[in-house]
Amino acid sequence: MAAGLDRDDTVIRRRLRQKVEFLVEDASAQAPPTDEEVRAWLAAHPRAFGGEARVALRQVFVSPSRRGERARPDAEAILAKLRALGPDAPTDGLGDPTLLPEELPPGPDEEVARTFGEGFAKSVAELPPGRWQGPVESTYGLHLVLVRERAAAPTPDLALVRPMVAREVLAERRTREIRALYEKLLTKYTVSIEMPRDGAPTGAPAGVAAAGAR
């Protein structure tokens, strides 16, 4: 590229880019992932090769559209009643009518998100089990929530999943090294976009010119 070959032909630039990626890929493959890298990747992606966390819950719905400004104070009053009644008491008449399920059996967190929304699921994930909590907001309104049980995702056997995790580690390493190399090259070259005289983009790909050139 120092000889200016990168400025003469799009095909040459593409081949140079492919050559850089092949070199990085070869270098990445030469060093297998360490046990520490494998464990770190698995800890950062707990659901990739293991089971899913599971949760079971009950909920009482309080409708802001029905109650207006009284929705939150009413929800807090209902929460006090629920706590006094205990986790197994019936909830008939304590909330507002809704098509949402009053109870979800043990299932993955994704099921909670599909039913009540992502924000609700994230809030529920922080609630301790065994006691009524809330109000918890969703896209539908306010909820008093009882987490009946929660089971963490089982940790996969490292010996069984190590080959698959190792491939993921190598792929991420290759991506990081290619990005780092491109960033290093960009300190020596300036990206320029050719524009027609009317200022509209031509649709041609960006060219790469030596630093200082336009």
Short mmCIF file of C-alpha atoms in Angstrom, two decimals:
data_model
loop_
_atom_site.label_atom_id
_atom_site.label_comp_id
_atom_site.label_asym_id
_atom_site.label_seq_id
_atom_site.Cartn_x
_atom_site.Cartn_y
_atom_site.Cartn_z
CA MET A 1 0.00 0.00 0.00
CA ALA A 2 2.94 2.31 0.60
CA ALA A 3 3.68 1.99 -3.15
CA GLY A 4 0.28 3.41 -3.97
CA LEU A 5 -1.23 0.18 -5.29
CA ASP A 6 -4.27 0.71 -3.08
CA ARG A 7 -5.19 3.84 -5.08
CA ASP A 8 -5.10 2.29 -8.55
CA ASP A 9 -7.71 -0.40 -8.57
CA THR A 10 -10.71 -1.44 -6.50
CA VAL A 11 -9.90 -5.12 -7.07
CA ILE A 12 -6.40 -4.63 -5.68
CA ARG A 13 -7.80 -2.93 -2.59
CA ARG A 14 -10.22 -5.80 -2.09
CA ARG A 15 -7.45 -8.37 -2.44
CA LEU A 16 -5.27 -6.46 0.00
CA ARG A 17 -8.11 -6.45 2.50
CA GLN A 18 -8.66 -10.19 2.05
CA LYS A 19 -4.94 -10.82 2.49
CA VAL A 20 -4.94 -8.88 5.75
CA GLU A 21 -7.89 -10.90 7.02
CA PHE A 22 -6.29 -14.20 6.00
CA LEU A 23 -3.09 -13.26 7.83
CA VAL A 24 -5.00 -12.34 10.97
CA GLU A 25 -7.04 -15.53 10.76
CA ASP A 26 -3.89 -17.65 10.49
CA ALA A 27 -2.28 -15.85 13.42
CA SER A 28 -5.41 -16.24 15.55
CA ALA A 29 -5.67 -19.94 14.84
CA GLN A 30 -2.08 -20.58 15.89
CA ALA A 31 -2.79 -19.90 19.57
CA PRO A 32 -5.60 -22.05 20.98
CA PRO A 33 -7.81 -20.46 23.64
CA THR A 34 -6.67 -20.87 27.21
CA ASP A 35 -8.92 -22.33 29.90
CA GLU A 36 -9.24 -18.83 31.33
CA GLU A 37 -10.50 -17.47 27.99
CA VAL A 38 -12.98 -20.32 27.65
CA ARG A 39 -14.35 -19.84 31.16
CA ALA A 40 -14.56 -16.07 30.71
CA TRP A 41 -16.52 -16.45 27.46
CA LEU A 42 -18.87 -18.96 29.03
CA ALA A 43 -19.45 -16.67 32.01
CA ALA A 44 -20.26 -13.78 29.66
CA HIS A 45 -22.67 -15.92 27.60
CA PRO A 46 -24.37 -18.15 30.19
CA ARG A 47 -27.27 -19.11 27.92
CA ALA A 48 -25.22 -20.03 24.88
CA PHE A 49 -24.71 -23.69 25.72
CA GLY A 50 -26.54 -24.15 29.01
CA GLY A 51 -30.17 -24.33 30.01
CA GLU A 52 -32.38 -21.34 30.64
CA ALA A 53 -33.24 -19.67 33.90
CA ARG A 54 -36.82 -20.39 34.89
CA VAL A 55 -39.35 -18.40 36.88
CA ALA A 56 -42.92 -18.90 38.10
CA LEU A 57 -45.07 -15.96 39.18
CA ARG A 58 -48.49 -14.58 40.08
CA GLN A 59 -49.60 -11.05 39.30
CA VAL A 60 -52.43 -8.68 40.13
CA PHE A 61 -53.09 -6.00 37.52
CA VAL A 62 -53.88 -2.34 38.27
CA SER A 63 -55.07 -0.31 35.28
CA PRO A 64 -53.92 3.34 34.98
CA SER A 65 -56.47 3.91 32.22
CA ARG A 66 -59.25 2.85 34.60
CA ARG A 67 -57.96 4.47 37.80
CA GLY A 68 -56.07 7.48 36.48
CA GLU A 69 -53.95 9.29 39.08
CA ARG A 70 -55.17 6.86 41.74
CA ALA A 71 -53.51 3.90 40.02
CA ARG A 72 -50.23 3.93 41.93
CA PRO A 73 -51.67 4.74 45.38
CA ASP A 74 -54.31 2.05 44.82
CA ALA A 75 -51.61 -0.41 43.75
CA GLU A 76 -49.64 0.28 46.92
CA ALA A 77 -52.77 -0.23 49.02
CA ILE A 78 -53.48 -3.53 47.25
CA LEU A 79 -49.88 -4.57 47.84
CA ALA A 80 -50.33 -4.06 51.58
CA LYS A 81 -53.44 -6.25 51.50
CA LEU A 82 -51.68 -8.98 49.53
CA ARG A 83 -48.79 -9.05 51.95
CA ALA A 84 -51.20 -9.31 54.85
CA LEU A 85 -53.04 -12.19 53.17
CA GLY A 86 -49.87 -14.11 52.31
CA PRO A 87 -48.51 -15.71 49.13
CA ASP A 88 -51.16 -18.43 48.79
CA ALA A 89 -54.28 -16.36 49.40
CA PRO A 90 -56.79 -15.81 46.56
CA THR A 91 -56.57 -12.46 44.80
CA ASP A 92 -60.15 -12.20 43.52
CA GLY A 93 -61.41 -8.62 43.46
CA LEU A 94 -58.09 -7.04 44.40
CA GLY A 95 -57.13 -5.78 40.95
CA ASP A 96 -58.65 -4.78 37.62
CA PRO A 97 -59.92 -7.10 34.87
CA THR A 98 -57.32 -8.03 32.25
CA LEU A 99 -56.68 -10.60 29.57
CA LEU A 100 -53.18 -11.09 30.95
CA PRO A 101 -52.65 -14.36 32.83
CA GLU A 102 -52.89 -14.15 36.59
CA GLU A 103 -50.27 -16.85 36.93
CA LEU A 104 -47.34 -18.11 34.86
CA PRO A 105 -46.10 -21.65 35.50
CA PRO A 106 -42.34 -22.28 35.68
CA GLY A 107 -40.86 -21.23 32.37
CA PRO A 108 -37.99 -19.30 30.77
CA ASP A 109 -37.52 -15.58 31.31
CA GLU A 110 -38.30 -15.12 27.62
CA GLU A 111 -41.86 -16.26 28.26
CA VAL A 112 -42.30 -13.50 30.84
CA ALA A 113 -40.94 -10.97 28.34
CA ARG A 114 -43.23 -12.20 25.57
CA THR A 115 -46.27 -11.96 27.83
CA PHE A 116 -45.64 -8.74 29.75
CA GLY A 117 -42.80 -6.99 27.90
CA GLU A 118 -39.03 -6.68 28.24
CA GLY A 119 -39.10 -3.98 30.90
CA PHE A 120 -41.42 -6.00 33.12
CA ALA A 121 -39.26 -9.11 32.70
CA LYS A 122 -36.11 -7.22 33.69
CA SER A 123 -37.80 -5.84 36.80
CA VAL A 124 -39.13 -9.26 37.79
CA ALA A 125 -35.65 -10.75 37.42
CA GLU A 126 -34.56 -8.55 40.35
CA LEU A 127 -37.43 -9.46 42.69
CA PRO A 128 -36.86 -11.86 45.59
CA PRO A 129 -39.18 -14.87 45.59
CA GLY A 130 -41.83 -15.68 48.17
CA ARG A 131 -43.32 -12.24 48.88
CA TRP A 132 -45.60 -9.88 47.00
CA GLN A 133 -43.68 -6.98 45.44
CA GLY A 134 -44.43 -3.92 43.34
CA PRO A 135 -45.87 -2.01 41.79
CA VAL A 136 -43.99 -3.24 38.70
CA GLU A 137 -44.64 -1.34 35.48
CA SER A 138 -45.31 -2.89 32.09
CA THR A 139 -46.62 -1.54 28.81
CA TYR A 140 -50.10 -2.46 30.05
CA GLY A 141 -50.04 -0.80 33.45
CA LEU A 142 -49.04 -1.66 37.02
CA HIS A 143 -48.66 -5.09 38.55
CA LEU A 144 -48.25 -6.55 42.01
CA VAL A 145 -46.01 -9.55 41.53
CA LEU A 146 -45.31 -12.67 43.54
CA VAL A 147 -42.33 -14.68 42.29
CA ARG A 148 -43.22 -18.20 43.38
CA GLU A 149 -39.91 -19.74 42.44
CA ARG A 150 -36.80 -19.00 40.44
CA ALA A 151 -34.18 -21.42 39.16
CA ALA A 152 -30.89 -20.16 37.76
CA ALA A 153 -29.71 -21.44 34.41
CA PRO A 154 -27.71 -24.64 34.91
CA THR A 155 -23.99 -24.33 34.26
CA PRO A 156 -22.94 -26.50 31.31
CA ASP A 157 -20.21 -29.10 31.69
CA LEU A 158 -17.06 -27.34 30.48
CA ALA A 159 -15.57 -30.58 29.15
CA LEU A 160 -18.59 -31.11 26.90
CA VAL A 161 -18.89 -27.59 25.49
CA ARG A 162 -15.21 -26.60 25.36
CA PRO A 163 -14.71 -27.26 21.61
CA MET A 164 -17.73 -25.13 20.73
CA VAL A 165 -16.76 -22.35 23.12
CA ALA A 166 -13.20 -22.41 21.77
CA ARG A 167 -14.50 -21.75 18.25
CA GLU A 168 -16.46 -18.76 19.53
CA VAL A 169 -13.38 -17.42 21.36
CA LEU A 170 -11.29 -17.72 18.19
CA ALA A 171 -13.96 -15.98 16.11
CA GLU A 172 -14.14 -13.04 18.54
CA ARG A 173 -10.35 -12.87 18.72
CA ARG A 174 -10.13 -12.72 14.93
CA THR A 175 -12.72 -9.94 14.79
CA ARG A 176 -10.84 -7.89 17.42
CA GLU A 177 -7.50 -8.33 15.66
CA ILE A 178 -8.88 -7.36 12.25
CA ARG A 179 -10.51 -4.27 13.75
CA ALA A 180 -7.28 -3.33 15.54
CA LEU A 181 -5.28 -3.73 12.32
CA TYR A 182 -7.71 -1.59 10.34
CA GLU A 183 -7.60 1.09 13.03
CA LYS A 184 -3.82 1.04 12.84
CA LEU A 185 -3.94 1.39 9.05
CA LEU A 186 -6.37 4.29 9.34
CA THR A 187 -3.71 6.26 11.18
CA LYS A 188 -1.68 6.16 7.95
CA TYR A 189 -4.48 6.58 5.41
CA THR A 190 -7.36 8.98 4.92
CA VAL A 191 -10.76 7.75 3.74
CA SER A 192 -12.24 10.01 1.06
CA ILE A 193 -15.64 9.84 -0.66
CA GLU A 194 -15.81 11.04 -4.24
CA MET A 195 -18.80 13.33 -4.84
CA PRO A 196 -20.21 14.60 -8.15
CA ARG A 197 -20.36 18.30 -8.76
CA ASP A 198 -23.99 18.52 -7.65
CA GLY A 199 -23.01 17.13 -4.23
CA ALA A 200 -25.03 13.89 -4.46
CA PRO A 201 -23.27 10.59 -3.66
CA THR A 202 -22.26 8.59 -6.72
CA GLY A 203 -22.94 5.24 -5.03
CA ALA A 204 -19.32 4.24 -5.51
CA PRO A 205 -17.47 2.78 -2.51
CA ALA A 206 -15.20 4.97 -0.46
CA GLY A 207 -11.64 5.23 -1.69
CA VAL A 208 -8.54 5.00 0.47
CA ALA A 209 -5.78 7.51 -0.07
CA ALA A 210 -2.40 8.02 1.55
CA ALA A 211 -2.42 10.28 4.59
CA GLY A 212 -2.65 13.91 3.61
CA ALA A 213 -3.97 13.15 0.12
CA ARG A 214 -7.53 14.09 -0.95
#
